[in-house]
Backbone as JSON, one array per atom type, in Angstrom:
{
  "sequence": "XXXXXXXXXXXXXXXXXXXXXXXXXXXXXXXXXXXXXXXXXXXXXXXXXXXXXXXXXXXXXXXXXXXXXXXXXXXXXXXXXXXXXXXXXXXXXXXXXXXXX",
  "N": [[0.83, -1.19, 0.0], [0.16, 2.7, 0.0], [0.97, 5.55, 1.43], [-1.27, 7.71, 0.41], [-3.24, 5.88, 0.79], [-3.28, 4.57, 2.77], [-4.13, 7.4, 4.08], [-6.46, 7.1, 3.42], [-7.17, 5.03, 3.86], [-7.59, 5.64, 6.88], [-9.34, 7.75, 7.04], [-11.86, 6.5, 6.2], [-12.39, 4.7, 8.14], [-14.24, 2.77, 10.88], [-15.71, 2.3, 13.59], [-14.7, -0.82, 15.65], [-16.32, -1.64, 17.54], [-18.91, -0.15, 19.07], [-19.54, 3.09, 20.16], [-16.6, 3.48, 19.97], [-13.57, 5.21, 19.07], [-13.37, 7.24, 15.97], [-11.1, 6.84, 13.64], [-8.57, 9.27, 13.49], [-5.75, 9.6, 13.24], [-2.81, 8.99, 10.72], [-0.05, 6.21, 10.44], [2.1, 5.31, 8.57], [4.4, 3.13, 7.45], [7.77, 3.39, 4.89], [10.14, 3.5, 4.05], [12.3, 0.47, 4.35], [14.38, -0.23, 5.42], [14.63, 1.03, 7.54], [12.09, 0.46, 9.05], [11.89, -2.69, 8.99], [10.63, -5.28, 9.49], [7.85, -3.8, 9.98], [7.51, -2.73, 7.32], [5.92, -0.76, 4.72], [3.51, -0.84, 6.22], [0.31, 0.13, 7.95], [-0.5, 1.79, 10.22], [-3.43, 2.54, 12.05], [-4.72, 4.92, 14.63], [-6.2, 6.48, 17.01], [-5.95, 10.12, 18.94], [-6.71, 12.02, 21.5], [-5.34, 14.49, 21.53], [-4.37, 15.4, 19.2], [-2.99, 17.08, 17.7], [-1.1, 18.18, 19.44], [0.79, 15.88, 19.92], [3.73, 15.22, 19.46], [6.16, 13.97, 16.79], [8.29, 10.66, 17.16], [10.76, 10.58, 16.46], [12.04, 12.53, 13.93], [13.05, 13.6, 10.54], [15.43, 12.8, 7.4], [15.84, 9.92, 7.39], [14.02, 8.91, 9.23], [11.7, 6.22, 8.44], [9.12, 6.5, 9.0], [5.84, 7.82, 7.79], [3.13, 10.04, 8.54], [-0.26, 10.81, 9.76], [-2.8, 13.65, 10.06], [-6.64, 13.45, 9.81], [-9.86, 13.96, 9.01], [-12.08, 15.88, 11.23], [-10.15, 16.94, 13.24], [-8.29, 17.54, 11.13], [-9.54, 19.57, 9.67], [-9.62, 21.54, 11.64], [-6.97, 21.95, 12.31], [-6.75, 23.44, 9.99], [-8.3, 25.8, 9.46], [-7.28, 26.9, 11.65], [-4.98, 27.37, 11.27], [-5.04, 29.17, 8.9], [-6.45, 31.14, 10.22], [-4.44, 32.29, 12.11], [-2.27, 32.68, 9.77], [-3.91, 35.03, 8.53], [-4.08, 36.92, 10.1], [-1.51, 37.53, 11.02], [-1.01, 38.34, 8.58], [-2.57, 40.38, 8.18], [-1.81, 42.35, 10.5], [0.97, 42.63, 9.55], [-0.17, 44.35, 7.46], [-0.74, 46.38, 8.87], [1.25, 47.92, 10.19], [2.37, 48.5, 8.16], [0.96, 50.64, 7.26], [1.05, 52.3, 9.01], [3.66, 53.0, 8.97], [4.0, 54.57, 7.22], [2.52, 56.27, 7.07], [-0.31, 56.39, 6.97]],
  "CA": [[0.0, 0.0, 0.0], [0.84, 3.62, -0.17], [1.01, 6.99, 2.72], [-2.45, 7.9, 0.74], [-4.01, 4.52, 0.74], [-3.52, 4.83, 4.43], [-5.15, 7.83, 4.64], [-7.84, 6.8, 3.11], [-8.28, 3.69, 4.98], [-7.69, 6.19, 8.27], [-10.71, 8.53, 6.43], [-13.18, 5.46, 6.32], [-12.55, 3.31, 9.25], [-15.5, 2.17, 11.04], [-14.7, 1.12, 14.49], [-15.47, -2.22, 15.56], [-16.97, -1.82, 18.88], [-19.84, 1.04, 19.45], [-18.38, 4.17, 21.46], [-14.86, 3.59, 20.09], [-13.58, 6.11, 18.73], [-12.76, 6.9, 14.64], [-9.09, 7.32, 13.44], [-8.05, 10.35, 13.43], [-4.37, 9.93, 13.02], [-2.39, 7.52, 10.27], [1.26, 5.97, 10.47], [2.59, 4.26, 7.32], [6.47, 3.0, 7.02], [7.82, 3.36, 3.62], [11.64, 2.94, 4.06], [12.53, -0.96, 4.66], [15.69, -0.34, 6.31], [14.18, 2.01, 9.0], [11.25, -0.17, 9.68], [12.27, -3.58, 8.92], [9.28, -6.6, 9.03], [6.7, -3.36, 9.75], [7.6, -1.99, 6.02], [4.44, -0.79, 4.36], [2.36, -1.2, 7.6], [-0.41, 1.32, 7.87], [-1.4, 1.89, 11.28], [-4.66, 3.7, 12.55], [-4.92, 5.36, 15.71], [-6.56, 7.9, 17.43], [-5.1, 10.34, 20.04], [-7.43, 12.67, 22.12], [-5.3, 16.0, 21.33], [-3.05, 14.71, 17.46], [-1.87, 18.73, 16.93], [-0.11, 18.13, 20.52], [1.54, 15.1, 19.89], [4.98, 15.17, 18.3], [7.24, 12.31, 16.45], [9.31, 10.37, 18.34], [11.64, 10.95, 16.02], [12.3, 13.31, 13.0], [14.25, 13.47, 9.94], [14.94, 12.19, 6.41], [16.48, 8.59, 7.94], [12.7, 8.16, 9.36], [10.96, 5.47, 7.53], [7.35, 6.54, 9.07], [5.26, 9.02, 7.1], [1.95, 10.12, 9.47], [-0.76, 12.41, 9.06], [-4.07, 14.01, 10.71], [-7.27, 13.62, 9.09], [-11.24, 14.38, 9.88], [-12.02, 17.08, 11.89], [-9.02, 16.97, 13.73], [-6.89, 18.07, 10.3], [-9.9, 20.45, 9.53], [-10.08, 22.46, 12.72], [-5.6, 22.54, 12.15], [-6.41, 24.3, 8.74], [-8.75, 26.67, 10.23], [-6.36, 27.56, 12.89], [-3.38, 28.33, 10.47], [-6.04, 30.2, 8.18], [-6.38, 32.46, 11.24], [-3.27, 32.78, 12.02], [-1.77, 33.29, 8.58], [-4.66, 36.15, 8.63], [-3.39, 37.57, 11.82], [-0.03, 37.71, 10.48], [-1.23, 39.47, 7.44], [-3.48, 41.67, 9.16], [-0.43, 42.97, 11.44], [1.6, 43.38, 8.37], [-0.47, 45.63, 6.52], [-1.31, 47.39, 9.86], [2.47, 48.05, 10.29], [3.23, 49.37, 6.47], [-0.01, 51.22, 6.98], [1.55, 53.06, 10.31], [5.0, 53.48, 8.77], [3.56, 55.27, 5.54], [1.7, 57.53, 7.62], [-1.85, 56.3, 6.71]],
  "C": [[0.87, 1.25, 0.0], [0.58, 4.7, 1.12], [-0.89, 7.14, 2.43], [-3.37, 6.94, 0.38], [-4.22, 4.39, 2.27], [-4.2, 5.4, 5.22], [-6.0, 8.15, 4.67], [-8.55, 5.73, 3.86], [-8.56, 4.7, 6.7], [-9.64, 7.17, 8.13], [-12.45, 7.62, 6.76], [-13.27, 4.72, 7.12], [-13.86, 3.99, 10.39], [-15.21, 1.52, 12.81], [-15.69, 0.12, 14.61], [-16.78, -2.38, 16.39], [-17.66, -0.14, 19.0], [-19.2, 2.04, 20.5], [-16.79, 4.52, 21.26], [-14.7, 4.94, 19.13], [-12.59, 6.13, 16.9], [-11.33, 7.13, 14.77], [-9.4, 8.64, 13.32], [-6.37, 10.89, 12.98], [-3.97, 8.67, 12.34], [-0.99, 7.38, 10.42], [1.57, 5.0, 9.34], [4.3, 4.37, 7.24], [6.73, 2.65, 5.46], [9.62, 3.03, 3.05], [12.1, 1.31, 4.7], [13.56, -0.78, 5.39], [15.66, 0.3, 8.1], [13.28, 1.09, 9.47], [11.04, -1.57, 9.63], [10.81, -4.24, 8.68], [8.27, -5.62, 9.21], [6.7, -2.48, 8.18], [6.18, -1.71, 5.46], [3.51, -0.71, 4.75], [1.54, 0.05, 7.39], [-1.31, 0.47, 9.54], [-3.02, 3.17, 11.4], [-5.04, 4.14, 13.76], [-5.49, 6.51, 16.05], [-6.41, 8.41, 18.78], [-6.23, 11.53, 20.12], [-7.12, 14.24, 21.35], [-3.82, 15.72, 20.03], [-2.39, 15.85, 17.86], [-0.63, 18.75, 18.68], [1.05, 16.9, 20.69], [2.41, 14.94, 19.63], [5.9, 13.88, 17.87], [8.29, 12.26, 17.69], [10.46, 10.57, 17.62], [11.24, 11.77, 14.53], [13.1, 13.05, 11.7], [14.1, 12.52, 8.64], [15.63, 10.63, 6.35], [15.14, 8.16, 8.57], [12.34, 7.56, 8.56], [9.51, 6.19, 7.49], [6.91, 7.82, 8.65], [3.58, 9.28, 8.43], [0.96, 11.59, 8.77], [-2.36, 12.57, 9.91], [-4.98, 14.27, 9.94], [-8.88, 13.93, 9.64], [-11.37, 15.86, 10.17], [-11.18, 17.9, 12.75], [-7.88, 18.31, 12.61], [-7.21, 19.39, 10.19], [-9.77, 21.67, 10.21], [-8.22, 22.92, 12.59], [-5.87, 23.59, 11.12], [-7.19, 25.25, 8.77], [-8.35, 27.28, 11.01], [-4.8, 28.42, 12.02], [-4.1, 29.43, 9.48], [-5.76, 31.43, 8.95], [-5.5, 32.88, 11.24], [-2.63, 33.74, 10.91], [-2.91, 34.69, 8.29], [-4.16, 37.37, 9.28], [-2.2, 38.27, 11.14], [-0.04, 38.62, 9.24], [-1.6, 40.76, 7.65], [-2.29, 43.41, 9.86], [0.33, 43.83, 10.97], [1.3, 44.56, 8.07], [-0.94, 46.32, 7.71], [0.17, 48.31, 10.14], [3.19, 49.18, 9.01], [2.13, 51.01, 6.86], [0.93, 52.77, 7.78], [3.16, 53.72, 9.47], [4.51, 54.34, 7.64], [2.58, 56.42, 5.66], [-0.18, 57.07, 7.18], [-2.61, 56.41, 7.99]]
}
């Protein structure tokens, strides 16, 4: 399988048991040397607070690719929206001030 075969299966999973909770977060290994017999693996997990979580490790010697999907990814790309707004906002409040407006 592939990173977005993963996080498509993370997109559609179903849990088994009533109350459980969907994926939200995927892990796929794609380097064989980094991840040995889990090569290819596509995990599915879901973590209460993903955007707080960080890799256990980093770097282009990682095998594992990951990624946040749902409402989870949505509510991240809504938050950098803002931000990146903010940050714009500021800007042109800044030129505005220096330029005498």
């Amino acid at each position: 399988n592939t990173p977005g075969e993963c996080c498509e299966a993370c997109l559609k999973h179903t849990p088994a048991r009533q109350g459980a909770h969907k994926c939200n977060v995927w892990v796929w290994c794609g380097i064989r040397e980094s991840c040995g017999s889990q090569h290819r693996e596509c995990w599915l997990k879901h973590l209460v607070h993903p955007h707080a979580t960080k890799p256990a490790r980093e770097g282009p010697e990682v095998g594992w690719t990951s990624g946040i999907v749902g409402a989870d990814a949505e509510e991240r790309a809504r938050d950098d929206q803002e931000t990146a707004t903010k940050k714009v906002s500021r800007t042109a409040g800044m030129h505005a001030l220096q330029n005498g407006l």
